[in-house]
XYZ file of C-alpha atoms in Angstrom:
746
model
C 0.000 0.000 0.000
C 1.270 3.474 -0.922
C 0.474 6.949 0.343
C 0.626 10.310 -1.446
C 2.475 13.188 0.192
C 2.730 16.804 -0.920
C 6.294 17.942 -1.689
C 7.704 21.113 -3.169
C 9.483 20.402 -6.453
C 12.306 22.952 -6.869
C 12.611 22.145 -10.585
C 8.994 23.093 -11.367
C 8.158 25.513 -8.549
C 5.039 23.461 -7.833
C 3.685 21.483 -4.908
C 3.409 17.969 -6.252
C 1.929 14.752 -4.890
C 4.622 12.128 -4.528
C 3.955 8.430 -3.979
C 5.689 7.221 -0.830
C 5.897 3.996 1.123
C 2.928 3.517 3.458
C 5.183 4.070 6.470
C 6.533 7.395 5.226
C 3.657 9.559 6.435
C 3.813 8.458 10.037
C 7.637 8.506 10.064
C 7.399 12.121 8.909
C 4.894 12.845 11.686
C 7.121 11.308 14.348
C 10.388 12.757 13.023
C 9.034 16.294 12.890
C 6.974 16.060 16.089
C 7.563 18.100 19.231
C 7.421 15.107 21.586
C 11.089 15.544 22.549
C 10.533 19.241 23.183
C 7.638 18.463 25.541
C 9.609 15.780 27.391
C 12.464 18.269 27.874
C 10.026 20.867 29.288
C 10.954 20.454 32.943
C 8.599 23.181 34.156
C 5.584 21.675 32.361
C 6.292 18.142 33.542
C 6.949 19.136 37.153
C 3.766 21.243 37.366
C 1.648 18.481 35.842
C 3.083 15.986 38.327
C 2.332 18.302 41.257
C -1.213 18.926 39.991
C -1.907 15.215 39.466
C -0.650 14.326 42.943
C -2.904 17.009 44.444
C -5.956 15.850 42.439
C -5.491 12.195 43.390
C -5.040 13.236 47.022
C -8.297 15.244 46.989
C -10.265 12.327 45.531
C -8.746 9.843 47.978
C -9.483 12.277 50.793
C -13.185 12.000 49.914
C -12.969 8.236 50.267
C -13.372 7.613 46.530
C -11.409 5.494 44.127
C -9.274 7.637 41.826
C -10.187 6.782 38.213
C -8.200 8.857 35.719
C -9.027 9.696 32.111
C -5.925 10.893 30.205
C -6.881 12.272 26.777
C -4.015 12.579 24.286
C -1.659 10.504 26.401
C 1.280 10.497 23.962
C 4.016 8.582 25.786
C 1.674 7.744 28.676
C 3.687 10.086 30.918
C 0.742 11.748 32.687
C -0.985 8.401 33.293
C 2.200 7.010 34.831
C 2.386 10.084 37.048
C -1.195 9.426 38.158
C -0.544 5.736 38.841
C 2.543 6.630 40.863
C 0.497 9.203 42.814
C -1.921 6.446 43.887
C -4.624 6.418 41.208
C -6.558 3.145 41.200
C -6.807 2.966 37.402
C -6.021 5.116 34.351
C -7.567 5.132 30.887
C -5.010 6.594 28.488
C -6.460 7.620 25.123
C -4.221 8.141 22.068
C -5.638 8.386 18.538
C -2.285 8.194 16.660
C -1.630 4.457 16.323
C 2.220 4.468 16.276
C 2.155 6.666 19.379
C -0.410 4.444 21.091
C 1.788 1.396 20.394
C 4.767 3.207 21.905
C 2.696 4.169 24.962
C 1.793 0.506 25.537
C 5.505 -0.426 25.513
C 6.482 2.469 27.778
C 3.700 1.688 30.270
C 4.726 -1.972 30.405
C 8.429 -1.133 30.677
C 7.726 1.067 33.695
C 5.613 -1.612 35.411
C 2.129 -0.097 35.042
C 0.526 -2.725 32.830
C -2.155 -3.506 35.441
C -2.856 0.135 36.245
C -3.057 1.784 32.816
C -5.126 0.824 29.779
C -4.075 2.471 26.500
C -7.050 3.030 24.158
C -6.191 3.671 20.495
C -9.221 5.795 19.590
C -10.340 9.363 19.316
C -11.876 10.354 22.647
C -15.258 10.986 20.992
C -15.350 7.306 19.959
C -14.623 5.915 23.433
C -17.467 3.964 25.048
C -18.294 3.577 28.754
C -19.925 0.564 30.396
C -19.393 -3.118 31.241
C -18.605 -3.933 27.595
C -17.095 -0.571 26.754
C -13.592 0.830 26.543
C -14.003 2.246 30.052
C -15.772 0.342 32.818
C -17.041 3.532 34.396
C -16.775 7.297 34.132
C -13.579 8.854 35.450
C -13.458 11.303 38.343
C -10.096 12.830 37.380
C -9.631 14.346 33.899
C -6.017 14.851 32.817
C -5.212 16.345 29.421
C -2.535 18.127 27.460
C -4.458 19.240 24.392
C -3.138 22.779 24.099
C -1.259 24.700 21.456
C 0.117 28.234 21.508
C -3.397 29.632 20.975
C -4.723 27.287 23.708
C -7.694 26.024 21.666
C -6.152 25.400 18.240
C -5.858 21.615 18.675
C -9.549 21.197 19.448
C -9.343 21.322 23.249
C -12.821 22.853 23.677
C -14.908 20.275 21.757
C -12.830 17.485 23.322
C -13.532 18.768 26.833
C -17.182 19.351 25.957
C -17.608 15.739 24.851
C -15.635 14.335 27.809
C -17.820 16.115 30.355
C -20.976 14.852 28.657
C -19.976 11.233 28.226
C -16.695 10.226 29.889
C -16.263 11.893 33.308
C -18.380 12.335 36.417
C -20.052 15.601 37.318
C -17.815 17.635 39.605
C -14.693 15.768 38.541
C -11.199 16.963 39.287
C -9.323 18.331 36.271
C -5.604 18.763 35.668
C -5.120 21.448 34.587
C -7.987 22.976 36.524
C -8.272 26.178 34.493
C -6.620 28.172 31.729
C -6.483 31.967 31.576
C -5.815 33.989 28.433
C -4.052 37.367 28.809
C -3.773 40.240 26.355
C -1.781 43.431 25.945
C -2.267 46.171 23.387
C 0.864 47.392 21.576
C 2.053 49.496 18.687
C 4.718 47.849 16.542
C 5.771 48.860 13.067
C 7.772 45.651 12.801
C 4.882 43.326 13.637
C 2.362 45.419 11.697
C 4.621 45.011 8.657
C 3.807 41.283 8.736
C 0.171 41.975 7.832
C 0.013 45.207 5.801
C 2.088 46.431 2.878
C 3.552 49.877 3.454
C 4.021 52.386 0.614
C 7.273 51.685 -1.232
C 9.263 54.786 -2.135
C 11.347 54.710 -5.293
C 13.834 57.471 -6.092
C 13.769 57.578 -9.893
C 15.554 60.042 -12.174
C 12.324 61.927 -12.781
C 11.442 62.183 -9.092
C 10.122 60.068 -6.278
C 7.565 57.408 -7.105
C 5.412 55.717 -4.478
C 4.038 52.212 -4.898
C 0.742 52.031 -3.022
C -1.418 49.078 -2.033
C -4.886 48.562 -3.488
C -7.603 49.912 -1.187
C -8.973 46.367 -1.019
C -5.735 45.305 0.668
C -5.638 48.324 2.969
C -9.101 47.455 4.272
C -8.602 43.686 4.395
C -8.631 42.094 7.877
C -6.203 39.392 6.740
C -6.374 35.720 7.612
C -7.670 34.415 10.957
C -4.762 32.059 11.677
C -2.697 33.090 14.687
C 0.877 34.304 14.302
C 2.752 32.294 16.917
C 6.325 33.296 17.668
C 9.016 33.202 20.318
C 8.043 36.609 21.673
C 10.931 36.463 24.127
C 13.245 37.109 21.164
C 11.448 40.327 20.202
C 13.508 43.320 21.426
C 11.566 45.813 23.544
C 12.670 48.517 21.101
C 10.480 46.905 18.411
C 7.169 47.618 20.128
C 5.507 50.201 22.357
C 3.233 49.025 25.168
C -0.113 50.852 25.094
C -1.972 49.020 27.869
C -1.439 46.981 30.985
C -1.774 43.195 30.797
C -5.408 42.187 31.367
C -7.295 38.896 31.575
C -9.304 38.290 28.419
C -11.106 35.084 29.401
C -10.724 31.904 31.444
C -11.888 28.304 30.988
C -12.658 26.071 33.978
C -11.910 22.515 32.840
C -13.478 20.907 35.933
C -16.933 22.025 34.763
C -18.835 21.433 31.504
C -17.188 23.357 28.660
C -18.993 24.961 25.722
C -17.209 25.020 22.375
C -19.827 27.111 20.525
C -18.659 30.434 19.093
C -18.767 33.294 21.543
C -17.097 36.591 22.421
C -15.551 38.341 25.426
C -15.019 42.042 26.130
C -12.627 43.931 28.363
C -12.209 47.644 28.912
C -8.701 48.985 28.562
C -7.324 52.328 29.643
C -4.268 53.089 27.479
C -1.161 53.928 29.494
C 0.274 55.717 26.466
C -1.063 57.329 23.312
C -0.264 55.621 20.036
C -1.463 53.445 17.173
C -3.132 50.298 18.464
C -2.139 47.706 15.894
C -1.320 44.477 17.675
C -2.800 42.353 20.439
C -0.143 40.233 22.144
C -1.552 37.224 23.925
C -0.471 34.227 25.982
C -1.996 31.945 28.581
C -1.248 30.187 31.795
C -2.701 27.070 33.374
C -3.476 26.446 37.038
C -2.973 22.803 37.870
C -5.092 23.094 41.055
C -8.241 25.008 42.068
C -6.330 27.423 44.331
C -3.913 28.434 41.537
C -0.813 27.702 43.606
C 0.591 25.367 40.915
C 0.865 27.605 37.881
C 2.555 27.168 34.503
C 2.803 30.395 32.488
C 3.741 31.417 28.948
C 4.173 35.089 29.926
C 6.963 36.912 28.022
C 10.063 38.387 29.630
C 8.767 41.913 30.286
C 5.695 40.673 32.194
C 7.573 38.604 34.786
C 11.158 39.877 34.539
C 12.275 38.190 37.741
C 11.049 34.717 36.775
C 13.341 32.005 35.472
C 12.000 31.250 32.013
C 11.550 27.719 30.743
C 12.328 27.533 27.037
C 9.735 25.658 25.030
C 8.788 25.477 21.384
C 5.459 23.647 21.661
C 3.874 26.596 23.509
C 4.910 30.121 22.536
C 3.082 33.470 22.401
C 0.486 34.872 20.006
C 0.489 37.952 17.805
C -2.948 39.065 16.605
C -3.410 41.836 14.039
C -6.306 44.213 14.547
C -8.390 44.714 11.377
C -7.294 48.368 11.294
C -4.845 50.393 13.301
C -6.685 52.589 15.773
C -5.286 55.737 17.363
C -5.749 55.580 21.136
C -5.182 58.315 23.692
C -3.667 57.861 27.110
C -6.443 57.555 29.690
C -9.264 57.400 27.095
C -10.935 54.026 27.553
C -11.323 51.521 24.719
C -13.112 48.190 24.481
C -11.296 45.120 23.213
C -13.440 42.240 21.964
C -12.137 38.688 21.581
C -14.211 36.436 19.353
C -13.609 32.717 19.106
C -14.923 29.614 17.445
C -13.924 26.051 18.312
C -10.343 26.434 17.104
C -9.280 30.080 16.782
C -9.463 33.565 18.307
C -9.504 37.037 16.746
C -9.807 40.576 18.095
C -11.486 43.905 17.393
C -11.004 47.263 19.119
C -13.380 50.192 19.458
C -13.538 53.415 21.377
C -15.648 52.965 24.501
C -18.107 55.671 23.489
C -18.648 54.023 20.102
C -19.298 50.721 21.803
C -21.920 52.258 24.073
C -23.837 53.282 20.964
C -23.505 49.819 19.426
C -23.782 47.462 22.373
C -25.447 44.740 20.316
C -23.009 44.983 17.437
C -20.624 42.145 18.285
C -19.215 40.307 15.305
C -18.397 36.687 15.943
C -17.675 35.765 12.328
C -14.074 34.893 11.592
C -12.191 37.405 9.423
C -11.740 36.418 5.786
C -9.059 37.711 3.425
C -10.784 39.544 0.590
C -7.751 40.998 -1.157
C -6.022 37.610 -1.755
C -2.620 39.079 -0.872
C -2.727 37.365 2.525
C -3.315 34.093 0.677
C -0.368 34.712 -1.641
C 2.126 36.100 0.889
C 2.755 34.702 4.340
C 3.719 36.995 7.219
C 7.498 36.808 6.717
C 6.934 37.660 3.043
C 4.993 40.795 4.002
C 7.913 41.743 6.239
C 10.351 41.120 3.402
C 8.404 43.328 0.978
C 8.328 46.051 3.636
C 12.090 45.902 4.212
C 13.204 49.216 2.712
C 16.898 48.375 3.025
C 16.380 45.230 0.977
C 14.311 47.140 -1.588
C 17.103 49.700 -1.965
C 19.516 46.923 -2.925
C 17.200 45.846 -5.728
C 16.652 49.439 -6.848
C 20.391 50.066 -6.952
C 21.038 46.908 -8.948
C 18.155 47.553 -11.382
C 19.414 51.059 -12.062
C 22.779 49.596 -13.037
C 21.385 47.111 -15.577
C 18.380 48.815 -17.188
C 19.000 50.545 -20.506
C 16.925 52.880 -22.680
C 15.513 50.028 -24.745
C 15.427 47.214 -22.191
C 12.891 44.438 -22.569
C 12.423 43.169 -19.034
C 10.893 39.897 -17.833
C 10.314 39.196 -14.136
C 10.010 35.651 -12.786
C 8.946 35.528 -9.128
C 5.635 34.980 -7.332
C 3.831 38.224 -6.589
C 6.927 40.403 -6.776
C 7.104 44.199 -6.882
C 10.187 44.047 -9.133
C 8.129 44.717 -12.314
C 6.891 47.976 -10.791
C 10.391 48.956 -9.727
C 11.699 48.158 -13.205
C 9.019 50.266 -14.826
C 9.591 53.266 -12.581
C 13.355 53.079 -12.933
C 13.305 52.663 -16.681
C 10.025 54.258 -17.680
C 9.711 57.278 -19.920
C 12.023 59.970 -18.650
C 12.776 63.463 -19.873
C 16.334 64.748 -19.811
C 17.001 68.286 -20.934
C 19.967 70.574 -20.891
C 19.396 74.333 -21.189
C 22.330 76.710 -21.438
C 22.054 80.478 -21.116
C 19.556 82.730 -19.443
C 15.961 82.336 -20.575
C 12.365 82.964 -19.675
C 9.495 81.064 -21.208
C 5.787 80.629 -20.917
C 4.221 77.456 -19.539
C 2.887 76.939 -23.051
C 6.455 76.838 -24.402
C 7.449 74.244 -21.805
C 4.375 72.177 -22.600
C 5.194 72.400 -26.329
C 8.759 71.264 -25.663
C 7.579 68.303 -23.642
C 5.123 67.313 -26.371
C 8.027 67.040 -28.794
C 10.090 64.925 -26.435
C 10.120 61.882 -28.697
C 12.560 63.675 -31.024
C 15.818 65.255 -29.830
C 15.725 68.937 -30.736
C 18.516 71.502 -30.777
C 18.181 75.298 -30.958
C 14.399 75.176 -30.816
C 14.208 78.945 -30.753
C 16.598 81.829 -31.059
C 17.040 85.224 -29.442
C 13.890 87.411 -29.183
C 11.633 84.713 -30.720
C 8.094 85.895 -29.999
C 5.616 83.616 -28.174
C 2.381 85.532 -27.543
C 3.001 88.589 -25.425
C 6.263 87.241 -23.990
C 9.557 86.236 -25.443
C 12.504 83.985 -24.772
C 15.541 86.180 -24.088
C 18.979 85.156 -25.343
C 19.674 82.121 -27.385
C 18.905 78.716 -25.975
C 22.026 77.015 -27.170
C 20.932 73.374 -26.612
C 17.737 71.665 -25.676
C 17.842 67.873 -25.784
C 14.782 65.892 -24.796
C 15.360 62.150 -24.634
C 13.127 59.282 -23.672
C 13.854 56.055 -21.924
C 10.994 53.640 -22.206
C 11.376 49.971 -21.362
C 8.927 47.146 -21.797
C 8.139 45.083 -18.697
C 6.609 41.605 -18.585
C 5.948 39.547 -15.468
C 5.421 35.802 -15.457
C 2.835 34.688 -12.887
C 2.178 30.974 -12.440
C -0.913 31.027 -10.231
C -4.352 32.552 -10.535
C -3.971 34.136 -7.086
C -0.682 35.884 -7.919
C -2.155 37.101 -11.232
C -5.171 38.541 -9.430
C -3.077 40.270 -6.753
C -0.656 41.789 -9.260
C -3.477 43.054 -11.471
C -4.898 44.880 -8.462
C -1.476 46.348 -7.683
C -0.929 47.565 -11.213
C -4.411 49.102 -11.309
C -3.906 50.885 -7.973
C -0.700 52.415 -9.357
C -2.144 53.166 -12.830
C 0.166 50.675 -14.524
C -2.381 48.383 -16.180
C -1.154 49.294 -19.638
C 2.510 49.611 -18.632
C 3.265 46.102 -17.347
C 2.015 42.980 -19.078
C 1.146 39.925 -16.986
C 1.883 36.649 -18.729
C -0.185 33.802 -17.308
C 1.939 30.859 -18.364
C 4.496 28.477 -17.000
C 8.054 29.250 -18.177
C 8.259 26.179 -20.402
C 5.011 27.223 -22.122
C 6.114 30.794 -22.812
C 5.802 31.750 -26.484
C 7.033 34.633 -28.601
C 3.491 35.952 -28.909
C 3.333 36.290 -25.106
C 6.322 38.637 -25.409
C 5.037 40.490 -28.491
C 7.840 38.865 -30.537
C 10.471 40.638 -28.472
C 13.660 39.174 -27.042
C 14.273 39.639 -23.334
C 17.317 41.760 -22.584
C 16.942 41.852 -18.776
C 15.671 38.845 -16.812
C 14.969 39.598 -13.141
C 13.818 37.709 -10.082
C 14.160 38.159 -6.330
C 13.829 35.137 -6.448
C 10.776 34.201 -4.353
C 8.306 31.371 -4.876
C 5.438 30.524 -2.551
C 6.098 26.765 -2.662
C 9.674 27.096 -1.393
C 10.346 25.575 2.013
C 14.144 25.372 2.165
C 16.494 28.172 1.066
C 17.609 26.425 -2.139
C 14.048 25.772 -3.321
C 14.050 29.297 -4.780
C 16.620 27.983 -7.258
C 13.516 27.321 -9.302
C 14.428 30.679 -10.802
C 17.399 28.933 -12.436
C 15.151 26.258 -13.933
C 12.704 28.905 -15.144
C 15.597 30.872 -16.660
C 16.661 27.688 -18.476
C 13.117 27.080 -19.743
C 12.841 30.571 -21.300
C 16.349 30.545 -22.842
C 15.078 30.738 -26.418
C 13.354 34.042 -25.600
C 16.483 35.683 -24.195
C 18.740 38.008 -26.171
C 22.314 36.839 -26.720
C 23.591 39.564 -24.417
C 20.837 39.153 -21.814
C 21.488 40.472 -18.303
C 20.258 38.169 -15.541
C 19.530 39.620 -12.106
C 20.524 38.038 -9.815
C 23.482 36.867 -11.847
C 24.286 34.030 -9.436
C 23.596 32.525 -6.035
C 25.823 30.914 -3.454
C 25.036 28.354 -0.780
C 26.681 29.227 2.535
C 27.089 27.170 5.708
C 28.285 27.650 9.261
C 28.620 25.361 12.290
C 26.689 26.602 15.328
C 25.818 25.910 18.940
C 22.143 26.504 19.697
C 21.029 27.950 22.974
C 17.874 25.815 23.063
C 16.741 24.587 19.633
C 18.816 21.409 19.943
C 16.261 20.138 22.469
C 13.693 19.367 19.759
C 15.979 16.635 18.384
C 17.697 15.445 21.551
C 16.689 12.144 23.231
C 15.208 12.393 26.711
C 15.984 8.983 28.231
C 14.095 9.484 31.484
C 11.430 12.065 32.262
C 10.396 12.751 35.877
C 11.820 9.353 36.778
C 10.022 7.400 34.017
C 11.862 5.518 31.283
C 10.799 6.927 27.896
C 13.658 5.439 25.879
C 11.080 3.723 23.641
C 9.957 7.162 22.479
C 13.550 8.190 21.796
C 14.097 5.037 19.745
C 10.919 5.637 17.738
C 11.949 9.200 16.887
C 15.457 8.050 15.964
C 14.040 5.294 13.764
C 11.785 7.757 11.968
C 14.670 10.187 11.495
C 16.771 7.393 10.028
C 13.915 6.542 7.664
C 14.904 9.657 5.728
C 14.681 12.840 7.692
C 18.070 12.726 9.449
C 19.765 13.099 6.079
C 17.805 16.265 5.331
C 17.920 19.784 6.661
C 14.832 21.393 8.147
C 13.652 25.021 7.949
C 13.692 27.265 11.025
C 13.414 31.083 11.456
C 16.649 31.460 13.399
C 15.969 35.017 14.576
C 13.677 33.237 17.077
C 16.308 30.685 18.122
C 19.574 32.159 19.447
C 22.809 30.456 18.521
C 26.502 31.261 18.337
C 28.844 30.532 15.472
C 31.619 28.028 16.088
C 33.100 28.446 12.606
C 33.356 31.227 10.076
C 30.609 31.270 7.433
C 31.764 29.544 4.274
C 30.567 29.538 0.665
C 30.215 25.924 -0.450
C 28.356 25.951 -3.797
C 27.891 28.520 -6.571
C 24.983 28.602 -9.023
C 25.558 30.723 -12.146
C 22.234 32.025 -13.446
C 23.924 33.494 -16.522
C 24.153 29.923 -17.778
C 21.486 27.250 -18.033
C 21.139 24.490 -15.448
C 23.823 21.883 -16.212
C 22.972 18.229 -16.771
C 25.524 17.040 -14.233
C 25.266 17.294 -10.439
C 27.113 20.001 -8.536
C 29.168 18.589 -5.683
C 31.621 19.882 -3.149
C 33.636 18.537 -0.227
C 35.725 20.321 2.351
C 36.110 21.181 5.976
C 35.677 24.132 8.308
C 37.750 24.796 11.402
C 35.971 25.399 14.689
C 37.216 28.726 16.042
C 35.188 28.854 19.261
C 34.591 26.331 22.014
C 31.093 24.974 22.293
C 28.794 22.083 21.465
C 28.557 21.545 17.722
C 24.813 21.030 17.425
C 24.547 21.406 13.688
C 25.159 23.331 10.504
C 23.069 26.252 9.277
C 22.744 26.739 5.518
C 21.382 29.682 3.564
C 21.485 31.328 0.153
C 23.123 34.568 -0.854
C 22.001 36.136 -4.125
C 24.501 38.181 -6.101
C 22.260 40.718 -7.837
C 25.237 42.259 -9.610
C 28.979 41.898 -9.241
C 29.017 44.163 -6.174
C 25.464 43.965 -4.733
C 24.245 40.924 -2.783
C 21.329 40.023 -0.526
C 21.485 37.272 2.080
C 18.646 35.020 3.200
C 20.624 33.927 6.244
C 23.422 35.398 8.310
C 23.364 39.187 8.514
C 26.310 39.505 10.892
C 28.179 37.912 13.773
C 27.494 40.576 16.335
C 30.247 40.054 18.908
C 33.358 38.117 19.878
C 31.228 35.422 21.505
C 29.899 34.555 18.061
C 26.259 35.576 18.598
C 24.480 35.617 15.253
C 21.969 37.971 13.658
C 19.769 36.340 11.015
C 17.541 37.593 8.225
C 14.161 37.850 10.000
C 12.118 37.370 6.804
C 13.462 33.953 5.799
C 13.780 30.500 7.264
C 17.272 29.078 7.302
C 18.081 25.383 6.866
C 19.305 23.512 9.948
C 21.089 20.168 9.745
C 21.362 18.594 13.183
C 24.484 16.500 13.685
C 24.137 12.867 14.760
C 25.759 13.753 18.102
C 22.560 15.686 18.946
C 20.119 13.086 17.637
C 21.940 10.241 19.393
C 22.868 12.275 22.495
C 26.516 11.345 22.181
C 28.909 12.539 24.870
C 32.118 13.534 23.134
C 35.267 12.912 25.191
C 37.145 15.562 23.231
C 35.574 18.621 21.635
C 35.902 18.515 17.834
C 38.258 20.960 16.137
C 36.826 20.786 12.621
C 33.801 19.604 10.655
C 34.004 17.970 7.233
C 31.160 18.301 4.765
C 30.022 16.685 1.529
C 27.225 18.468 -0.330
C 25.595 17.382 -3.581
C 23.064 19.360 -5.632
C 21.065 17.053 -7.894
C 20.142 19.175 -10.902
C 17.456 16.693 -11.963
C 15.505 16.963 -8.694
C 16.668 20.354 -7.408
C 17.381 18.807 -4.010
C 20.533 19.020 -1.927
C 21.953 16.033 -0.059
C 24.532 16.624 2.651
C 26.670 14.843 5.163
C 28.788 16.184 8.007
C 31.374 14.601 10.278
C 32.936 15.982 13.440
C 36.722 15.663 13.653
């Protein structure tokens, strides 16, 4: 039996369905899971254990048997905690079959076979009764069903069903309650992830401004939460406008309703500013009194607390539908709306709300402009990066000529607009001598601009009631007008770009070609040869840095339409690598061994087996601005891709070594692309700089970098001697567009 999996094909720029072995899908699930991260979360595990002990003690104190229902048991860890705390019996439910099988082995290995029953079902399919999966209803409900947004993994409907059918009324619950907190902030950086700012272009004939379509300006965006490691966001990147307030709480010991609803809180801004962003996080109380608390609060909320790093629970960034100016001390009302799986926010002035008390929208926001469907949040940030845009402007100005025929290949790029503005019709004139002229004369001169003219008029030439004094020795009016085409592969990108061109009055200036590169014809290009081929490159299907090499394949496909002396921008790309020590990210791939005294080696072995199935020989994408690391080696260029030539038939391979210059644990290699726009202008998708002598790294915040974890991390090897160098072997398969790599510590 086979299974079909979606994979990005770097040679076609498309997401394709690939037939894989039936085991591949679950190996992928296990290999890329966050089970190891959760098992390494000491704070989470300790608080759960304390809460379970307290719950079992309360039930026993009432003279009752402690019957535990553990929904989403995973490794069986929480059930084993309950059994150790004195629970009489535990029903551990796990819907994912490979995980359920592992839980059975772990439970048996730890000696709880007679105390814990693992049920491989969804909780809504579990039956209760003499012939059912459970003999009776439980009186202790233990779950870990939460994501960064709290409810995104279906916690509410699961709890709702459990209270109706699986647990007793008045049961104990661990956690007992969850509380969601919010804070209103202004942040140009975070706002740039959801709205496109005007792009300013300094052209020879003055400043041009690329504006967004009004449909995009008024679009609320997509409802999916933006979850990030907010502890890596510098305080200089946002301004706090309100105190932290409680938005809503959920008591898990009582019946839970999952139906859509809304909550309101009144805020009194502590500072005037543009309310753009709602920052949110939650905490869970493991006991009714709230003395056992596990919090996701960011660093500025509890600055004296010791923070537990975790990647399975982070913090939320919500974008308000529109930025709203708020005044210090002038109250506003924040409304949180939710359905079963997501939350979104609206903000109004308090006085407006008093007039519209019944006007509470519970409907989820929907993107109407399509740009939020085409561009993800990092892409919005990238398009709003003025420094990056300046690099492209500078390079375009150096390659565009008076008669350039320009073709852009990228998904939803603003490069066609930049090319038009930088090479569009311009007027250059040189006037020598003193002169005065009527506006009508100037208008007449400009109307004749398609033909260079010298000595248009001489001394004392009459024009109405005024005259031009002294001879105008030279007037030269030239034009530079280039033709711009843009190749858009998807209907969504075509629609978005059409709206952009219309908003900037460029409908008849830039031609959109709706065709794949290999299907491009001369008629698409009006029988013209392309003299300048440009790309960022950016393609929406790209996952790893080198997937944007699709530009190279597209360039190869359109070769017959390129002039012999075509200029390609970028002219080349280079793959770079560097060996690093991660502050925390290594935990997601590191075996746990024992967790709170329980042997979970079976889980480690299952993850390792799934990694060995394929994934350990591949890099994985991570936004490293969220995951601090220090460089142990210098960055090194390892492969070069020359876009001025077509893709070769043979593979591109390289071998070498890098010396480790700093002491530290070599957790892995980071790889990224650097695009050489011209001979002296480059843009990096990875390392921006090594900021100090300790080797702390600053990364491009708009791109994900590729991380290859060394086997010493995956296998938790203890090295007797720290390595002094790392060897590498990297192979780029030009037929598949994929890169295979291998590293060894010396």
